[in-house]
PDB file of C-alpha atoms in Angstrom:
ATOM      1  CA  UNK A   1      -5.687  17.741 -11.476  1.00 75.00           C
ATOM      2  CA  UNK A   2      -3.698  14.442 -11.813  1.00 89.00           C
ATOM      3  CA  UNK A   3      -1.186  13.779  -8.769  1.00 91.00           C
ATOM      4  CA  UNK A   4       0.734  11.831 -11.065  1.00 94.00           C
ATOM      5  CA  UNK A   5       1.568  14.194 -14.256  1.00 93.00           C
ATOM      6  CA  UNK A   6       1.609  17.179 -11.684  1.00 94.00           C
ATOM      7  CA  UNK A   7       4.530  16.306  -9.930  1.00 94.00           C
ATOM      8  CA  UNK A   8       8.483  15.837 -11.392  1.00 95.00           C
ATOM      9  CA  UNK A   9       9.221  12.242 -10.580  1.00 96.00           C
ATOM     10  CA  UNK A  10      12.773  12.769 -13.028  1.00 96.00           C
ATOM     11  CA  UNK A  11      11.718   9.972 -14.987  1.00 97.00           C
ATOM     12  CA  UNK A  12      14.159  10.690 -18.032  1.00 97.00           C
ATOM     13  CA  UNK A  13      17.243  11.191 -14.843  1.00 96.00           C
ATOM     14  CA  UNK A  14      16.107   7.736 -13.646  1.00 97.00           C
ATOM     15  CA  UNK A  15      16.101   6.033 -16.551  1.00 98.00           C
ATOM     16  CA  UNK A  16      19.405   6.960 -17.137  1.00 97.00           C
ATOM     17  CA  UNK A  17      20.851   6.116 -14.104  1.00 96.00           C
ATOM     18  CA  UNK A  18      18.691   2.523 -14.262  1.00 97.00           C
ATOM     19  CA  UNK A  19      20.673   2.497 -18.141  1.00 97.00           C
ATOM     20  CA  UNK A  20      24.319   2.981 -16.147  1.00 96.00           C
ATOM     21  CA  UNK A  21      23.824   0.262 -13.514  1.00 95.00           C
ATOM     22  CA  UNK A  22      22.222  -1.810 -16.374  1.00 96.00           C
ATOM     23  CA  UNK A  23      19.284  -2.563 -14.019  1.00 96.00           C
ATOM     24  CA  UNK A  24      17.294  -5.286 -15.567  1.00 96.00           C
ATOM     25  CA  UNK A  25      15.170  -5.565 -12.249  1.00 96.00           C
ATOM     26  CA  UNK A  26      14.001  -2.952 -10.372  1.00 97.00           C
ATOM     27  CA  UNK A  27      12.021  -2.358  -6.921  1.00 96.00           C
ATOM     28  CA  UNK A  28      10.106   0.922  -6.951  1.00 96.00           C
ATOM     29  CA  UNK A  29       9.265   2.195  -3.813  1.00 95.00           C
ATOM     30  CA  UNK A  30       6.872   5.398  -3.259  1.00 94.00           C
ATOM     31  CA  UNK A  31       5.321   6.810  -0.209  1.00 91.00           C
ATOM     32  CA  UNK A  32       1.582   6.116   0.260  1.00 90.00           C
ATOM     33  CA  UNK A  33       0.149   9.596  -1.248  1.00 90.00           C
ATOM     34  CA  UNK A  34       2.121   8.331  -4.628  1.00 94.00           C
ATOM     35  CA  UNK A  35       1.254   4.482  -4.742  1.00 94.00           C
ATOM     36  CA  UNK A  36      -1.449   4.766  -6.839  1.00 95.00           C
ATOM     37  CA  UNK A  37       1.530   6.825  -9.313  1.00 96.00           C
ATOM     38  CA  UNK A  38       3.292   3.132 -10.020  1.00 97.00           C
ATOM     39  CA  UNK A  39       1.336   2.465 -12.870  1.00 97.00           C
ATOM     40  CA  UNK A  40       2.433   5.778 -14.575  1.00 97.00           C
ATOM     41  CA  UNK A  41       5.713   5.811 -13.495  1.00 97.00           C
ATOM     42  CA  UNK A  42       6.153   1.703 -14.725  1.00 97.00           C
ATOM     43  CA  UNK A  43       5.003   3.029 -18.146  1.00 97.00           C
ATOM     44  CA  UNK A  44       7.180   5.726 -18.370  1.00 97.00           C
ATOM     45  CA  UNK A  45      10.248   4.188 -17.453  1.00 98.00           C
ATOM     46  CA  UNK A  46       9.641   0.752 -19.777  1.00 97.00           C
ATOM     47  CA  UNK A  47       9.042   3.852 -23.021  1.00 97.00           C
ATOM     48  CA  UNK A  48      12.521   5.329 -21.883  1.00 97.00           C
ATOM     49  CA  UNK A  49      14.696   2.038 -20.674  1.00 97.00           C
ATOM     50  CA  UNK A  50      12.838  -0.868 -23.077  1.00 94.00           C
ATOM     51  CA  UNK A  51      10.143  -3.357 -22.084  1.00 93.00           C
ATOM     52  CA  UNK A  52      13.194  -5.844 -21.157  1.00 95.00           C
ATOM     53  CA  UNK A  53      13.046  -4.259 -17.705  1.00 97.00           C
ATOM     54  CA  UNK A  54      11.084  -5.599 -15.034  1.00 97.00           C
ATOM     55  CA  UNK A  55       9.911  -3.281 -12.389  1.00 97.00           C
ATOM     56  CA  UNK A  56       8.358  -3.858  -8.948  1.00 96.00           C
ATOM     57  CA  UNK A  57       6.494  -2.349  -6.965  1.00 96.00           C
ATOM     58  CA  UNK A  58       7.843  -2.457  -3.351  1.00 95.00           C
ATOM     59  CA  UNK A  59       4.113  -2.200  -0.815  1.00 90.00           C
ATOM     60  CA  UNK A  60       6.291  -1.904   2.682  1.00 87.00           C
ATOM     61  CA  UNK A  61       6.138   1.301   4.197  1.00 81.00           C
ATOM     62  CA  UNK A  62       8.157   4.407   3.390  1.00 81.00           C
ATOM     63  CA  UNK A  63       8.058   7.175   5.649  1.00 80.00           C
ATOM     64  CA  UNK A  64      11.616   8.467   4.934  1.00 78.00           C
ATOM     65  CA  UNK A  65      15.009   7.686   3.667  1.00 80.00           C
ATOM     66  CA  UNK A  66      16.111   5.407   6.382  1.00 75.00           C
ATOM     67  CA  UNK A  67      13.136   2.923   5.446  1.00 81.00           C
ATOM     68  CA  UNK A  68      14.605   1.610   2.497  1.00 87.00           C
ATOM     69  CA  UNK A  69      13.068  -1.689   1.131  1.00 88.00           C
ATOM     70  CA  UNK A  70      16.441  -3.861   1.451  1.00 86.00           C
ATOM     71  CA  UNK A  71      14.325  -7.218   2.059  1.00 86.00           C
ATOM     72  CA  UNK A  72      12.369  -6.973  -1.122  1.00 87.00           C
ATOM     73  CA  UNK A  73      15.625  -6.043  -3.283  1.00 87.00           C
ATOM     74  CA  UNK A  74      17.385  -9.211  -1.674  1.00 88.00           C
ATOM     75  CA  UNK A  75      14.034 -11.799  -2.033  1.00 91.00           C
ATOM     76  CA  UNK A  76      13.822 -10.688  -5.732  1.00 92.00           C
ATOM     77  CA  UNK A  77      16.895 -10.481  -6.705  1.00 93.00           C
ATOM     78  CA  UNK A  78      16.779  -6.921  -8.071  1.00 94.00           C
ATOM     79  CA  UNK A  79      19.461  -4.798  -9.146  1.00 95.00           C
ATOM     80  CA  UNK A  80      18.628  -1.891  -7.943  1.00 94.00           C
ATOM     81  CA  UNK A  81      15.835   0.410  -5.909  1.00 93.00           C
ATOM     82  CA  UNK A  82      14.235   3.361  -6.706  1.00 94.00           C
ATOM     83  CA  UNK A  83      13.095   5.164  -3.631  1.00 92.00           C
ATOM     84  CA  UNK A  84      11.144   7.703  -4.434  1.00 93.00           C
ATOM     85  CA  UNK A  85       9.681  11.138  -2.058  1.00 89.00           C
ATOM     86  CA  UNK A  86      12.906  11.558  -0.255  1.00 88.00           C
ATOM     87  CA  UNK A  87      17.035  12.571  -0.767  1.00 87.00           C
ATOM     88  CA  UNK A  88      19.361  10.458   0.815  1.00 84.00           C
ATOM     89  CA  UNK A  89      20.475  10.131   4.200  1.00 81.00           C
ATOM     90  CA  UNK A  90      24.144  10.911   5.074  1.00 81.00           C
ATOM     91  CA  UNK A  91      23.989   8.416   8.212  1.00 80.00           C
ATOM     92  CA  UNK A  92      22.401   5.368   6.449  1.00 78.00           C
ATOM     93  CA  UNK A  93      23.839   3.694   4.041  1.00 79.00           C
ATOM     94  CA  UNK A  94      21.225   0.463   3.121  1.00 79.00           C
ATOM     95  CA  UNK A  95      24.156  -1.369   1.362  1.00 79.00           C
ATOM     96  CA  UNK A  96      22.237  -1.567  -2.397  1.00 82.00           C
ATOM     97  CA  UNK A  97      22.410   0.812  -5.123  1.00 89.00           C
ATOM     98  CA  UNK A  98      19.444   3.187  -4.345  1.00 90.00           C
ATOM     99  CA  UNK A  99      18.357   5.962  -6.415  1.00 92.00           C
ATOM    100  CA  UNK A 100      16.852   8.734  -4.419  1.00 92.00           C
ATOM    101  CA  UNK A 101      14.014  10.897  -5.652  1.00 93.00           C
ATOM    102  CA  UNK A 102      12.808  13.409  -3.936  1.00 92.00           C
ATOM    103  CA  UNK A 103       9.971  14.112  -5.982  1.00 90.00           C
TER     104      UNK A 103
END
């Protein structure tokens, strides 16, 4: 059993949404049970968007959809988040273009 393959991260749907905001840097942020998934998930995406894309992996907490890294999009100067583990929040709105996962 591999925690990574066995669950639906919607790798091709987030690659194409990465594609439409032409994302060329990317914070990736995953709830602790799916941290050790980044590699797999970097890999995937760089096959499906090109190797031109940087990704980064966000290590501040996420315990829900109101915890969105905003500080780490901001210091590097990404284009966009991907938050992965949860849908979005209808009262929060972090500001950034975040793409919600819900895994």
């Amino acid at each position: 059993m591999n925690i990574c393959t066995d669950h639906d991260f919607e790798l091709y749907s987030v690659a194409q949404k990465i594609r439409e905001y032409n994302a060329k840097k990317v914070v990736v942020q995953l709830p602790e049970g799916f941290l050790q998934c980044y590699s797999y998930i970097e890999q995937k995406l760089k096959e499906l968007v090109g190797e031109d894309t940087e990704f980064w992996l966000s290590l501040n907490p996420s315990y829900g959809p109101c915890l969105v890294d905003e500080f780490s999009i901001a210091e590097l100067g990404a284009d966009i988040i991907e938050h992965f583990g949860d849908t979005k929040y209808p009262l929060h709105d972090p500001g950034i273009p975040v793409i919600f996962v819900p895994v």
